[in-house]
Amino acid sequence: MMKPMIPSVFRTTLLATLFATAGFAVAQEAVIDLPRNFDETRQRNVPLAIHLPKSREAQPLVLVSHGGAGSRHGLYALAAEMAKQDYVVICLEHVTSNTDDIRRRMRTLKLGFKEALLECGDDMTARKNRPLDVRFAIDLAERLNSSDARIRDRIDLSKIAILGHSYGAYTAMVSCGVKPVGIDEDLSEPRIGLGIAMSPQSSNGNFFDRNSFAEVEVPFVGISGTRDIQGNGHRDFFKLMPSKDKHLIWFYDATHFSFSDPTGGPRKLMRTDTDVTRALQIIVPRILDTYLRGAPKLDQTARDALVKKSLGGKVRRIEWQTN
């Protein structure tokens, strides 16, 4: 196990205690911002933001991984809602594919934003380190759960899920056992019991190929939409993973960026898709309840009810398949 070096004094920021987003009154105890968490093994910093629920009892853990050019605050709206629903949420920041890194690539390589993002995606160092950041974050959560007065005994480390968008979807997929092309090392994380990938990568041979999905054993959920970047390629995981507790949730007319809403955090997008955010805030906690808390299974009746509740505004149709 890696031995992270934890600063003696953390910079704690109360980013929100009560705020409104997408029609939800979201109450969480605090957001603890930990910008410096150094992994000595890799000589790498892993910034984190921890969304704490109000419950003082041990609660399941959800890890959140941002997309390329993002940050630990990139999925703030969904993270805040999960904390409201009594999950401890740890949002990771991956320093070789975050906002600052993309700006560095643009500056030093004289690239435009899109070109820098593609160059980052091809960087095997970034690809390998993202799942290792997840492993480090779980190790750190174990340490904080026993040593930090604000967090002590508040995380149930026997129940862990990971959720990610775009490059964060890749991170979630690899952490759950999908084998990336070009990397022989086993980067899966056996402590994770559920994966949720928004805009999951296809099997086109870039990140994954058709053989990458065969060994996934944990329940897995992929979420995408008809206007997402890779089209029906976002469905590949559903066809290629073993058929057991797999879900495909398909939003009609949703784009790639519909699934990344930082509302409530320190960074903003010009056009957030608050209708998709609202739907995710309804659907995702219910999925977590099933797989981390033993809530009733998501049978057809339950799925239909959740979809009906989630419709509104631009979200007019959601397809939900299971196998």
CSV table of C-alpha atoms in Angstrom, one decimal:
chain,number,residue,atom,x,y,z
A,1,MET,CA,0.0,0.0,0.0
A,2,MET,CA,1.2,3.5,-0.8
A,3,LYS,CA,2.0,5.8,2.1
A,4,PRO,CA,0.7,9.2,1.3
A,5,MET,CA,2.2,12.2,2.9
A,6,ILE,CA,-0.6,14.3,4.5
A,7,PRO,CA,0.0,17.9,5.4
A,8,SER,CA,-0.4,18.6,9.1
A,9,VAL,CA,-2.8,21.5,8.3
A,10,PHE,CA,-5.4,21.3,5.6
A,11,ARG,CA,-6.8,24.3,3.9
A,12,THR,CA,-10.5,23.9,4.5
A,13,THR,CA,-13.0,25.8,2.4
A,14,LEU,CA,-16.7,25.8,3.1
A,15,LEU,CA,-17.8,26.1,-0.5
A,16,ALA,CA,-21.5,25.4,0.2
A,17,THR,CA,-23.7,24.5,3.1
A,18,LEU,CA,-27.1,25.4,1.6
A,19,PHE,CA,-27.7,26.3,-2.0
A,20,ALA,CA,-30.1,25.8,-4.9
A,21,THR,CA,-29.2,24.1,-8.1
A,22,ALA,CA,-31.5,22.8,-10.8
A,23,GLY,CA,-34.5,23.2,-8.5
A,24,PHE,CA,-32.9,21.2,-5.7
A,25,ALA,CA,-32.2,22.6,-2.2
A,26,VAL,CA,-28.9,20.9,-1.6
A,27,ALA,CA,-27.7,20.6,1.9
A,28,GLN,CA,-24.4,19.1,2.8
A,29,GLU,CA,-22.3,19.7,5.9
A,30,ALA,CA,-19.2,21.0,4.1
A,31,VAL,CA,-16.8,20.7,1.2
A,32,ILE,CA,-13.3,20.2,2.5
A,33,ASP,CA,-10.8,21.3,-0.1
A,34,LEU,CA,-7.4,19.5,0.0
A,35,PRO,CA,-5.2,20.9,-2.7
A,36,ARG,CA,-2.0,19.2,-1.6
A,37,ASN,CA,-1.9,15.4,-1.1
A,38,PHE,CA,1.5,14.1,-2.2
A,39,ASP,CA,2.0,10.6,-3.3
A,40,GLU,CA,5.7,10.0,-2.6
A,41,THR,CA,5.8,6.8,-4.6
A,42,ARG,CA,5.0,8.6,-7.9
A,43,GLN,CA,6.2,12.1,-6.8
A,44,ARG,CA,2.8,13.3,-7.7
A,45,ASN,CA,0.2,15.6,-6.2
A,46,VAL,CA,-3.5,14.5,-6.1
A,47,PRO,CA,-5.8,17.4,-5.2
A,48,LEU,CA,-9.1,16.4,-3.7
A,49,ALA,CA,-12.4,18.0,-2.7
A,50,ILE,CA,-14.4,16.0,-0.1
A,51,HIS,CA,-18.2,16.6,0.0
A,52,LEU,CA,-19.4,15.5,3.4
A,53,PRO,CA,-23.0,14.6,4.2
A,54,LYS,CA,-24.6,15.8,7.4
A,55,SER,CA,-24.8,12.3,8.8
A,56,ARG,CA,-22.2,11.6,11.4
A,57,GLU,CA,-22.4,7.8,10.9
A,58,ALA,CA,-20.2,5.9,8.4
A,59,GLN,CA,-21.5,6.3,4.9
A,60,PRO,CA,-20.5,4.7,1.5
A,61,LEU,CA,-17.8,6.4,-0.5
A,62,VAL,CA,-18.2,7.7,-4.1
A,63,LEU,CA,-15.1,8.8,-6.0
A,64,VAL,CA,-15.5,11.3,-8.8
A,65,SER,CA,-13.1,11.7,-11.8
A,66,HIS,CA,-13.3,14.8,-14.0
A,67,GLY,CA,-12.8,14.9,-17.8
A,68,GLY,CA,-9.9,16.3,-19.7
A,69,ALA,CA,-9.2,20.0,-18.9
A,70,GLY,CA,-11.4,19.7,-15.8
A,71,SER,CA,-10.8,19.9,-12.1
A,72,ARG,CA,-11.9,18.5,-8.7
A,73,HIS,CA,-14.9,20.9,-8.9
A,74,GLY,CA,-16.0,19.9,-12.5
A,75,LEU,CA,-18.9,17.7,-11.4
A,76,TYR,CA,-19.8,19.8,-8.4
A,77,ALA,CA,-23.6,19.8,-8.9
A,78,LEU,CA,-23.9,16.0,-8.9
A,79,ALA,CA,-21.3,15.6,-6.1
A,80,ALA,CA,-23.3,18.0,-3.9
A,81,GLU,CA,-26.5,16.1,-4.5
A,82,MET,CA,-24.9,12.7,-3.7
A,83,ALA,CA,-23.6,14.2,-0.4
A,84,LYS,CA,-27.1,15.4,0.3
A,85,GLN,CA,-28.2,11.8,-0.1
A,86,ASP,CA,-25.7,10.8,2.6
A,87,TYR,CA,-22.8,9.7,0.5
A,88,VAL,CA,-19.2,10.8,1.2
A,89,VAL,CA,-18.0,12.1,-2.1
A,90,ILE,CA,-14.3,12.5,-2.9
A,91,CYS,CA,-13.7,14.4,-6.2
A,92,LEU,CA,-10.2,13.9,-7.6
A,93,GLU,CA,-8.1,16.2,-9.7
A,94,HIS,CA,-5.7,14.6,-12.2
A,95,VAL,CA,-2.7,17.0,-12.6
A,96,THR,CA,-1.5,15.7,-15.9
A,97,SER,CA,-4.9,16.2,-17.6
A,98,ASN,CA,-6.5,19.1,-15.6
A,99,THR,CA,-7.2,22.7,-16.6
A,100,ASP,CA,-3.7,23.8,-15.8
A,101,ASP,CA,-2.1,21.0,-17.7
A,102,ILE,CA,-4.1,21.7,-20.9
A,103,ARG,CA,-3.1,25.4,-20.6
A,104,ARG,CA,0.5,24.3,-20.3
A,105,ARG,CA,0.3,22.1,-23.4
A,106,MET,CA,-1.3,25.0,-25.3
A,107,ARG,CA,1.4,27.4,-24.2
A,108,THR,CA,4.5,25.2,-24.6
A,109,LEU,CA,3.4,23.2,-27.7
A,110,LYS,CA,1.7,26.2,-29.4
A,111,LEU,CA,-1.6,24.2,-29.7
A,112,GLY,CA,-5.2,25.2,-29.8
A,113,PHE,CA,-7.5,24.0,-27.0
A,114,LYS,CA,-8.9,21.0,-29.0
A,115,GLU,CA,-5.4,20.0,-30.2
A,116,ALA,CA,-4.0,20.2,-26.6
A,117,LEU,CA,-6.9,18.1,-25.4
A,118,LEU,CA,-6.2,15.4,-28.0
A,119,GLU,CA,-2.5,15.5,-27.2
A,120,CYS,CA,-3.3,15.0,-23.6
A,121,GLY,CA,-5.5,12.0,-24.4
A,122,ASP,CA,-2.7,10.4,-26.3
A,123,ASP,CA,-0.3,10.9,-23.4
A,124,MET,CA,0.3,7.4,-21.9
A,125,THR,CA,1.7,8.9,-18.7
A,126,ALA,CA,-1.7,10.7,-18.1
A,127,ARG,CA,-3.6,7.5,-19.0
A,128,LYS,CA,-1.6,5.4,-16.5
A,129,ASN,CA,-1.6,7.8,-13.7
A,130,ARG,CA,-5.4,8.5,-13.6
A,131,PRO,CA,-6.3,5.0,-12.2
A,132,LEU,CA,-3.3,5.2,-9.9
A,133,ASP,CA,-4.7,8.5,-8.5
A,134,VAL,CA,-7.9,6.5,-7.7
A,135,ARG,CA,-5.9,3.9,-5.8
A,136,PHE,CA,-4.0,6.7,-3.9
A,137,ALA,CA,-7.3,8.5,-3.1
A,138,ILE,CA,-8.8,5.3,-1.5
A,139,ASP,CA,-5.6,4.8,0.5
A,140,LEU,CA,-5.8,8.4,1.6
A,141,ALA,CA,-9.5,8.0,2.5
A,142,GLU,CA,-8.5,5.1,4.8
A,143,ARG,CA,-5.9,7.3,6.5
A,144,LEU,CA,-8.3,10.3,6.9
A,145,ASN,CA,-11.0,8.0,8.2
A,146,SER,CA,-8.8,7.1,11.2
A,147,SER,CA,-6.8,10.3,11.7
A,148,ASP,CA,-8.7,13.4,10.6
A,149,ALA,CA,-11.1,14.7,13.3
A,150,ARG,CA,-13.5,16.1,10.6
A,151,ILE,CA,-13.8,12.8,8.8
A,152,ARG,CA,-12.9,10.1,11.4
A,153,ASP,CA,-15.2,7.1,11.2
A,154,ARG,CA,-17.6,8.8,8.7
A,155,ILE,CA,-16.6,6.6,5.6
A,156,ASP,CA,-17.7,3.1,5.1
A,157,LEU,CA,-14.8,1.8,3.1
A,158,SER,CA,-16.4,-1.5,2.4
A,159,LYS,CA,-18.8,0.2,0.0
A,160,ILE,CA,-17.1,2.2,-2.7
A,161,ALA,CA,-18.3,3.4,-6.1
A,162,ILE,CA,-16.5,5.5,-8.8
A,163,LEU,CA,-18.2,7.9,-11.2
A,164,GLY,CA,-16.5,9.8,-14.0
A,165,HIS,CA,-17.2,11.8,-17.1
A,166,SER,CA,-15.3,11.7,-20.4
A,167,TYR,CA,-11.6,11.1,-19.5
A,168,GLY,CA,-13.1,10.4,-16.1
A,169,ALA,CA,-15.2,7.7,-17.7
A,170,TYR,CA,-12.0,6.1,-18.9
A,171,THR,CA,-10.7,6.3,-15.3
A,172,ALA,CA,-13.8,4.7,-13.9
A,173,MET,CA,-13.7,2.0,-16.5
A,174,VAL,CA,-10.1,1.1,-16.0
A,175,SER,CA,-10.6,1.1,-12.2
A,176,CYS,CA,-13.4,-1.4,-12.7
A,177,GLY,CA,-11.3,-3.8,-14.8
A,178,VAL,CA,-11.5,-2.6,-18.4
A,179,LYS,CA,-8.1,-3.2,-19.9
A,180,PRO,CA,-6.6,-0.1,-21.7
A,181,VAL,CA,-4.7,-0.5,-24.9
A,182,GLY,CA,-1.0,0.0,-24.7
A,183,ILE,CA,-0.7,-0.5,-20.9
A,184,ASP,CA,0.1,-4.0,-19.6
A,185,GLU,CA,0.0,-3.1,-15.9
A,186,ASP,CA,-3.1,-4.1,-14.0
A,187,LEU,CA,-4.7,-0.8,-13.0
A,188,SER,CA,-8.0,-2.1,-11.6
A,189,GLU,CA,-9.0,-1.3,-8.1
A,190,PRO,CA,-10.6,-4.3,-6.3
A,191,ARG,CA,-12.0,-2.2,-3.5
A,192,ILE,CA,-14.5,-0.6,-5.9
A,193,GLY,CA,-17.9,-2.3,-6.1
A,194,LEU,CA,-19.7,-0.1,-8.7
A,195,GLY,CA,-18.7,1.9,-11.7
A,196,ILE,CA,-20.6,4.7,-13.4
A,197,ALA,CA,-19.2,6.2,-16.6
A,198,MET,CA,-20.7,9.2,-18.3
A,199,SER,CA,-19.7,9.3,-22.0
A,200,PRO,CA,-17.9,6.0,-21.8
A,201,GLN,CA,-15.1,5.4,-24.3
A,202,SER,CA,-15.8,3.1,-27.3
A,203,SER,CA,-13.9,0.0,-28.5
A,204,ASN,CA,-12.4,1.8,-31.5
A,205,GLY,CA,-8.8,0.9,-30.5
A,206,ASN,CA,-7.8,4.3,-29.1
A,207,PHE,CA,-8.4,3.8,-25.4
A,208,PHE,CA,-10.0,0.3,-25.6
A,209,ASP,CA,-10.5,-2.4,-28.1
A,210,ARG,CA,-13.1,-5.2,-28.3
A,211,ASN,CA,-11.1,-7.4,-26.0
A,212,SER,CA,-10.8,-4.8,-23.2
A,213,PHE,CA,-14.1,-5.4,-21.6
A,214,ALA,CA,-14.2,-9.2,-21.0
A,215,GLU,CA,-13.0,-9.3,-17.3
A,216,VAL,CA,-15.3,-6.7,-15.7
A,217,GLU,CA,-17.1,-8.3,-12.8
A,218,VAL,CA,-18.5,-5.4,-10.8
A,219,PRO,CA,-21.9,-3.8,-11.6
A,220,PHE,CA,-21.4,-1.1,-14.2
A,221,VAL,CA,-23.5,1.8,-15.5
A,222,GLY,CA,-22.8,3.8,-18.7
A,223,ILE,CA,-24.6,7.1,-19.4
A,224,SER,CA,-24.5,8.9,-22.7
A,225,GLY,CA,-26.7,10.6,-25.3
A,226,THR,CA,-27.6,10.8,-28.9
A,227,ARG,CA,-25.5,13.9,-29.5
A,228,ASP,CA,-22.4,12.7,-27.6
A,229,ILE,CA,-19.1,12.8,-29.4
A,230,GLN,CA,-18.6,9.1,-30.3
A,231,GLY,CA,-22.3,8.5,-31.2
A,232,ASN,CA,-23.3,4.8,-30.8
A,233,GLY,CA,-19.7,4.0,-29.8
A,234,HIS,CA,-20.7,5.0,-26.3
A,235,ARG,CA,-22.8,1.9,-26.3
A,236,ASP,CA,-19.9,-0.5,-26.9
A,237,PHE,CA,-19.3,-1.3,-23.2
A,238,PHE,CA,-22.9,-2.6,-22.9
A,239,LYS,CA,-22.4,-5.0,-25.7
A,240,LEU,CA,-18.9,-6.2,-24.8
A,241,MET,CA,-18.9,-6.5,-20.9
A,242,PRO,CA,-20.2,-9.7,-19.4
A,243,SER,CA,-23.9,-9.7,-19.0
A,244,LYS,CA,-24.5,-9.1,-15.3
A,245,ASP,CA,-25.7,-6.0,-13.6
A,246,LYS,CA,-24.9,-3.7,-16.6
A,247,HIS,CA,-27.0,-0.6,-17.3
A,248,LEU,CA,-27.1,1.7,-20.3
A,249,ILE,CA,-28.9,5.0,-19.8
A,250,TRP,CA,-29.3,6.9,-23.0
A,251,PHE,CA,-30.5,10.6,-23.0
A,252,TYR,CA,-32.0,11.7,-26.3
A,253,ASP,CA,-30.6,15.1,-27.6
A,254,ALA,CA,-27.9,15.2,-24.8
A,255,THR,CA,-24.4,16.3,-25.8
A,256,HIS,CA,-21.0,15.4,-24.4
A,257,PHE,CA,-21.0,18.4,-22.1
A,258,SER,CA,-24.6,17.8,-20.8
A,259,PHE,CA,-23.1,15.5,-18.2
A,260,SER,CA,-20.5,17.9,-16.7
A,261,ASP,CA,-22.2,20.6,-14.5
A,262,PRO,CA,-19.9,22.5,-12.1
A,263,THR,CA,-22.8,24.6,-10.7
A,264,GLY,CA,-22.2,25.5,-7.1
A,265,GLY,CA,-18.4,25.3,-7.3
A,266,PRO,CA,-15.8,27.9,-7.9
A,267,ARG,CA,-15.7,27.4,-11.7
A,268,LYS,CA,-18.6,27.8,-14.2
A,269,LEU,CA,-19.6,26.7,-17.7
A,270,MET,CA,-21.2,29.2,-20.0
A,271,ARG,CA,-24.0,26.8,-20.9
A,272,THR,CA,-24.8,24.2,-18.3
A,273,ASP,CA,-27.5,21.6,-19.1
A,274,THR,CA,-29.5,21.9,-15.9
A,275,ASP,CA,-32.2,19.6,-17.2
A,276,VAL,CA,-29.8,16.7,-17.6
A,277,THR,CA,-28.2,17.6,-14.3
A,278,ARG,CA,-31.6,17.3,-12.6
A,279,ALA,CA,-32.2,13.9,-14.1
A,280,LEU,CA,-28.8,12.7,-13.0
A,281,GLN,CA,-29.5,14.0,-9.5
A,282,ILE,CA,-32.6,11.8,-9.4
A,283,ILE,CA,-31.2,8.6,-11.1
A,284,VAL,CA,-27.6,8.3,-9.8
A,285,PRO,CA,-28.3,8.3,-6.1
A,286,ARG,CA,-31.0,5.6,-6.6
A,287,ILE,CA,-28.4,3.5,-8.4
A,288,LEU,CA,-26.0,4.0,-5.6
A,289,ASP,CA,-28.7,3.0,-3.1
A,290,THR,CA,-29.2,-0.3,-4.9
A,291,TYR,CA,-25.5,-1.3,-5.1
A,292,LEU,CA,-24.1,0.3,-2.0
A,293,ARG,CA,-27.0,0.2,0.5
A,294,GLY,CA,-28.9,-2.9,-0.6
A,295,ALA,CA,-32.0,-1.0,-1.8
A,296,PRO,CA,-34.4,-3.0,-4.0
A,297,LYS,CA,-33.2,-3.9,-7.4
A,298,LEU,CA,-33.8,-1.6,-10.3
A,299,ASP,CA,-36.5,-3.7,-12.1
A,300,GLN,CA,-38.4,-2.4,-15.0
A,301,THR,CA,-41.1,-0.8,-12.8
A,302,ALA,CA,-38.5,1.0,-10.8
A,303,ARG,CA,-36.6,2.2,-13.8
A,304,ASP,CA,-39.7,3.4,-15.5
A,305,ALA,CA,-40.7,5.4,-12.4
A,306,LEU,CA,-37.2,7.0,-12.2
A,307,VAL,CA,-37.2,7.9,-15.9
A,308,LYS,CA,-40.7,9.4,-15.6
A,309,LYS,CA,-39.6,11.5,-12.6
A,310,SER,CA,-36.5,12.7,-14.5
A,311,LEU,CA,-38.2,14.0,-17.6
A,312,GLY,CA,-38.7,17.7,-18.0
A,313,GLY,CA,-37.4,20.7,-19.9
A,314,LYS,CA,-35.1,19.5,-22.7
A,315,VAL,CA,-35.0,15.9,-21.3
A,316,ARG,CA,-37.9,14.4,-23.1
A,317,ARG,CA,-36.8,10.8,-23.6
A,318,ILE,CA,-34.5,8.5,-21.7
A,319,GLU,CA,-33.8,4.9,-22.7
A,320,TRP,CA,-32.6,2.6,-19.9
A,321,GLN,CA,-31.5,-0.9,-20.8
A,322,THR,CA,-30.1,-3.6,-18.5
A,323,ASN,CA,-28.4,-7.0,-19.0
